[in-house]
Amino acid sequence: ILNVEQSPQSLHVQEGDSTNFTCSFPSSNFYALHWYRWETAKSPEALFVMTLNGDEKKKGRISATLNTKEGYSYLYIKGSQPEDSATYLCALLMNRDDKIIFGKGTRLHILP
Amino acid sequence: ETGVTQTPRHLVMGMTNKKSLKCEQHLGHNAMYWYKQSAKKPLELMFVYNFKEQTENNSVPSRFSPECPNSSHLFLHLHTLQPEDSALYLCASSQDFIGFGLKEKLFFGSGTQLSVL
């Protein structure tokens, strides 16, 4: 069974601080990795689609890196703001034409 | 607003009831999906439709019956559910099937929170 592991499960960060969390996955047969942000009572929203080893993507204060050889991706948030409070989901496609497998997410709480 | 609308937002039903969840996307996408989110579990794929044809049934019990009358609408018909089926049911769409293109991503609705008594 394919496992996409996210750590930590939950994280409390002071407003203004920077933070990062991890998505780990099997390194064989990698096709694509997605990051989604899911705010409470809203829809999950795509942040990044990453496909190449060494990929770095950025959207405002949020960025992500990808290492397919060792099987991990990091999501970084710089200068956390209250609106960053959400669950961050990582999802993996192992092969073309395959289904996407989600991790359980990292729940981020920004403390004022 | 993601362009994917789900109704109802909340649903409480008894084990003998029949109900339906509705999903509509206004994005012109060709693929639609049903996902289940149970407490402390990852999002779990249930069904995939691509160009109105079901391409994936992820070993879902027959008490869940999907229907895709056109590429904009997706239904999940529910009958004789069990309490363990209580969960958040999310609909999603993508331009084409998520495995076909490296730039494909999912657009989600807000979900239906289902409670089975």
GROMACS .gro file of C-alpha atoms in nm:
model
  229
    1ILE     CA    1   0.000   0.000   0.000
    2LEU     CA    2   0.138   0.339  -0.100
    3ASN     CA    3   0.188   0.578   0.193
    4VAL     CA    4   0.220   0.950   0.170
    5GLU     CA    5   0.341   1.071   0.509
    6GLN     CA    6   0.312   1.426   0.631
    7SER     CA    7   0.481   1.565   0.939
    8PRO     CA    8   0.414   1.709   1.178
    9GLN     CA    9   0.041   1.632   1.209
   10SER     CA   10  -0.017   1.964   1.383
   11LEU     CA   11   0.189   2.277   1.428
   12HIS     CA   12   0.147   2.598   1.628
   13VAL     CA   13   0.347   2.895   1.503
   14GLN     CA   14   0.367   3.250   1.634
   15GLU     CA   15   0.248   3.516   1.392
   16GLY     CA   16   0.546   3.656   1.205
   17ASP     CA   17   0.757   3.343   1.242
   18SER     CA   18   0.854   3.125   0.948
   19THR     CA   19   0.783   2.755   0.939
   20ASN     CA   20   0.811   2.446   0.724
   21PHE     CA   21   0.671   2.094   0.710
   22THR     CA   22   0.737   1.776   0.521
   23CYS     CA   23   0.574   1.535   0.281
   24SER     CA   24   0.749   1.197   0.239
   25PHE     CA   25   0.672   0.941  -0.028
   26PRO     CA   26   0.823   0.636  -0.199
   27SER     CA   27   1.091   0.757  -0.438
   28SER     CA   28   1.025   0.501  -0.712
   29ASN     CA   29   0.795   0.571  -1.011
   30PHE     CA   30   0.738   0.937  -0.921
   31TYR     CA   31   0.511   1.127  -1.159
   32ALA     CA   32   0.384   1.442  -0.982
   33LEU     CA   33   0.329   1.591  -0.637
   34HIS     CA   34   0.054   1.834  -0.540
   35TRP     CA   35   0.022   2.068  -0.242
   36TYR     CA   36  -0.324   2.190  -0.136
   37ARG     CA   37  -0.431   2.435   0.134
   38TRP     CA   38  -0.760   2.360   0.312
   39GLU     CA   39  -0.906   2.629   0.532
   40THR     CA   40  -1.181   2.533   0.773
   41ALA     CA   41  -1.529   2.535   0.616
   42LYS     CA   42  -1.382   2.603   0.272
   43SER     CA   43  -1.265   2.395  -0.025
   44PRO     CA   44  -0.914   2.256  -0.060
   45GLU     CA   45  -0.724   2.486  -0.295
   46ALA     CA   46  -0.428   2.387  -0.508
   47LEU     CA   47  -0.101   2.560  -0.421
   48PHE     CA   48   0.158   2.382  -0.633
   49VAL     CA   49   0.199   2.100  -0.881
   50MET     CA   50   0.558   1.976  -0.881
   51THR     CA   51   0.700   1.735  -1.131
   52LEU     CA   52   1.079   1.757  -1.156
   53ASN     CA   53   1.349   1.667  -0.907
   54GLY     CA   54   1.487   1.991  -0.767
   55ASP     CA   55   1.171   2.186  -0.850
   56GLU     CA   56   1.117   2.497  -0.643
   57LYS     CA   57   0.785   2.681  -0.662
   58LYS     CA   58   0.675   3.001  -0.494
   59LYS     CA   59   0.343   3.174  -0.438
   60GLY     CA   60   0.372   3.487  -0.227
   61ARG     CA   61   0.514   3.390   0.113
   62ILE     CA   62   0.469   3.018   0.047
   63SER     CA   63   0.725   2.807  -0.135
   64ALA     CA   64   0.789   2.439  -0.190
   65THR     CA   65   1.081   2.220  -0.288
   66LEU     CA   66   1.091   1.868  -0.428
   67ASN     CA   67   1.346   1.588  -0.399
   68THR     CA   68   1.223   1.285  -0.592
   69LYS     CA   69   1.542   1.083  -0.543
   70GLU     CA   70   1.504   1.076  -0.166
   71GLY     CA   71   1.124   1.103  -0.167
   72TYR     CA   72   1.033   1.424   0.009
   73SER     CA   73   0.891   1.772  -0.044
   74TYR     CA   74   0.908   2.067   0.193
   75LEU     CA   75   0.653   2.346   0.219
   76TYR     CA   76   0.783   2.673   0.362
   77ILE     CA   77   0.581   2.968   0.491
   78LYS     CA   78   0.770   3.288   0.553
   79GLY     CA   79   0.642   3.541   0.807
   80SER     CA   80   0.327   3.348   0.905
   81GLN     CA   81   0.000   3.539   0.909
   82PRO     CA   82  -0.337   3.444   1.067
   83GLU     CA   83  -0.478   3.368   0.722
   84ASP     CA   84  -0.217   3.092   0.683
   85SER     CA   85  -0.403   2.884   0.944
   86ALA     CA   86  -0.523   2.581   0.749
   87THR     CA   87  -0.455   2.216   0.682
   88TYR     CA   88  -0.187   2.163   0.417
   89LEU     CA   89  -0.232   1.848   0.211
   90CYS     CA   90   0.027   1.674   0.003
   91ALA     CA   91  -0.082   1.435  -0.275
   92LEU     CA   92   0.120   1.204  -0.496
   93LEU     CA   93   0.080   1.054  -0.841
   94MET     CA   94   0.306   0.752  -0.879
   95ASN     CA   95   0.248   0.686  -1.248
   96ARG     CA   96   0.077   0.849  -1.539
   97ASP     CA   97  -0.287   0.739  -1.558
   98ASP     CA   98  -0.281   0.651  -1.190
   99LYS     CA   99  -0.495   0.791  -0.911
  100ILE     CA  100  -0.372   1.062  -0.675
  101ILE     CA  101  -0.296   0.956  -0.315
  102PHE     CA  102  -0.331   1.209  -0.034
  103GLY     CA  103  -0.147   1.238   0.295
  104LYS     CA  104  -0.335   1.312   0.618
  105GLY     CA  105  -0.219   1.672   0.615
  106THR     CA  106  -0.040   1.912   0.849
  107ARG     CA  107  -0.273   2.129   1.055
  108LEU     CA  108  -0.115   2.472   1.097
  109HIS     CA  109  -0.233   2.713   1.367
  110ILE     CA  110  -0.099   3.069   1.365
  111LEU     CA  111  -0.096   3.223   1.711
  112PRO     CA  112  -0.155   3.600   1.734
  113GLU     CA  113  -1.517   3.045  -0.506
  114THR     CA  114  -1.365   2.744  -0.681
  115GLY     CA  115  -1.631   2.695  -0.947
  116VAL     CA  116  -1.738   2.363  -0.794
  117THR     CA  117  -2.065   2.371  -0.599
  118GLN     CA  118  -2.191   2.094  -0.374
  119THR     CA  119  -2.534   2.056  -0.218
  120PRO     CA  120  -2.645   2.004   0.047
  121ARG     CA  121  -2.372   2.131   0.283
  122HIS     CA  122  -2.503   1.911   0.564
  123LEU     CA  123  -2.714   1.596   0.558
  124VAL     CA  124  -2.848   1.377   0.834
  125MET     CA  125  -3.007   1.052   0.731
  126GLY     CA  126  -3.126   0.729   0.881
  127MET     CA  127  -2.990   0.393   0.773
  128THR     CA  128  -3.305   0.316   0.572
  129ASN     CA  129  -3.321   0.649   0.388
  130LYS     CA  130  -3.230   0.720   0.029
  131LYS     CA  131  -3.065   1.052  -0.043
  132SER     CA  132  -2.847   1.208  -0.311
  133LEU     CA  133  -2.550   1.442  -0.306
  134LYS     CA  134  -2.511   1.683  -0.594
  135CYS     CA  135  -2.204   1.841  -0.746
  136GLU     CA  136  -2.191   2.095  -1.025
  137GLN     CA  137  -1.882   2.249  -1.184
  138HIS     CA  138  -1.882   2.566  -1.392
  139LEU     CA  139  -1.526   2.533  -1.516
  140GLY     CA  140  -1.574   2.337  -1.837
  141HIS     CA  141  -1.375   2.046  -1.695
  142ASN     CA  142  -1.393   1.695  -1.834
  143ALA     CA  143  -1.310   1.490  -1.523
  144MET     CA  144  -1.502   1.475  -1.195
  145TYR     CA  145  -1.431   1.289  -0.873
  146TRP     CA  146  -1.592   1.187  -0.545
  147TYR     CA  147  -1.369   1.179  -0.237
  148LYS     CA  148  -1.445   1.072   0.119
  149GLN     CA  149  -1.284   1.238   0.422
  150SER     CA  150  -1.325   1.038   0.742
  151ALA     CA  151  -1.193   1.158   1.076
  152LYS     CA  152  -0.816   1.116   1.109
  153LYS     CA  153  -0.787   0.955   0.765
  154PRO     CA  154  -0.653   1.096   0.439
  155LEU     CA  155  -0.882   1.196   0.156
  156GLU     CA  156  -0.992   0.873  -0.007
  157LEU     CA  157  -1.085   0.852  -0.374
  158MET     CA  158  -1.422   0.685  -0.438
  159PHE     CA  159  -1.511   0.738  -0.804
  160VAL     CA  160  -1.370   0.903  -1.113
  161TYR     CA  161  -1.559   1.009  -1.422
  162ASN     CA  162  -1.378   1.121  -1.737
  163PHE     CA  163  -1.593   1.256  -2.020
  164LYS     CA  164  -1.900   1.120  -1.837
  165GLU     CA  165  -1.759   0.766  -1.829
  166GLN     CA  166  -1.672   0.602  -1.499
  167THR     CA  167  -1.304   0.516  -1.505
  168GLU     CA  168  -1.245   0.433  -1.140
  169ASN     CA  169  -1.444   0.262  -0.871
  170ASN     CA  170  -1.213   0.236  -0.574
  171SER     CA  171  -1.378  -0.073  -0.422
  172VAL     CA  172  -1.668   0.134  -0.296
  173PRO     CA  173  -1.968  -0.056  -0.149
  174SER     CA  174  -2.274  -0.069  -0.371
  175ARG     CA  175  -2.476   0.138  -0.122
  176PHE     CA  176  -2.295   0.432  -0.288
  177SER     CA  177  -2.406   0.477  -0.646
  178PRO     CA  178  -2.257   0.754  -0.862
  179GLU     CA  179  -2.420   0.914  -1.163
  180CYS     CA  180  -2.272   1.154  -1.416
  181PRO     CA  181  -2.543   1.269  -1.660
  182ASN     CA  182  -2.312   1.523  -1.826
  183SER     CA  183  -1.963   1.656  -1.774
  184SER     CA  184  -2.086   1.939  -1.548
  185HIS     CA  185  -2.290   1.738  -1.301
  186LEU     CA  186  -2.207   1.453  -1.069
  187PHE     CA  187  -2.435   1.282  -0.819
  188LEU     CA  188  -2.377   1.037  -0.540
  189HIS     CA  189  -2.687   0.835  -0.457
  190LEU     CA  190  -2.696   0.694  -0.106
  191HIS     CA  191  -2.910   0.409   0.024
  192THR     CA  192  -2.905   0.186   0.331
  193LEU     CA  193  -2.593   0.353   0.464
  194GLN     CA  194  -2.419   0.254   0.785
  195PRO     CA  195  -2.313   0.485   1.070
  196GLU     CA  196  -1.949   0.432   0.969
  197ASP     CA  197  -2.030   0.604   0.639
  198SER     CA  198  -2.062   0.933   0.828
  199ALA     CA  199  -1.795   1.156   0.679
  200LEU     CA  200  -1.729   1.463   0.465
  201TYR     CA  201  -1.788   1.389   0.097
  202LEU     CA  202  -1.596   1.612  -0.141
  203CYS     CA  203  -1.647   1.655  -0.511
  204ALA     CA  204  -1.363   1.769  -0.734
  205SER     CA  205  -1.300   1.836  -1.100
  206SER     CA  206  -1.002   1.879  -1.329
  207GLN     CA  207  -0.965   1.986  -1.690
  208ASP     CA  208  -0.869   1.632  -1.785
  209PHE     CA  209  -0.805   1.323  -1.578
  210ILE     CA  210  -0.546   1.406  -1.315
  211GLY     CA  211  -0.307   1.139  -1.437
  212PHE     CA  212  -0.304   1.254  -1.799
  213GLY     CA  213  -0.119   1.581  -1.771
  214LEU     CA  214   0.162   1.706  -1.554
  215LYS     CA  215  -0.010   2.040  -1.499
  216GLU     CA  216  -0.350   1.904  -1.401
  217LYS     CA  217  -0.477   1.994  -1.055
  218LEU     CA  218  -0.797   1.934  -0.864
  219PHE     CA  219  -1.064   2.196  -0.799
  220PHE     CA  220  -1.273   2.100  -0.497
  221GLY     CA  221  -1.618   2.183  -0.372
  222SER     CA  222  -1.681   2.262  -0.006
  223GLY     CA  223  -1.818   1.919   0.066
  224THR     CA  224  -2.129   1.762   0.218
  225GLN     CA  225  -2.100   1.668   0.584
  226LEU     CA  226  -2.299   1.347   0.613
  227SER     CA  227  -2.422   1.196   0.938
  228VAL     CA  228  -2.585   0.854   0.933
  229LEU     CA  229  -2.792   0.774   1.241
   0.00000   0.00000   0.00000
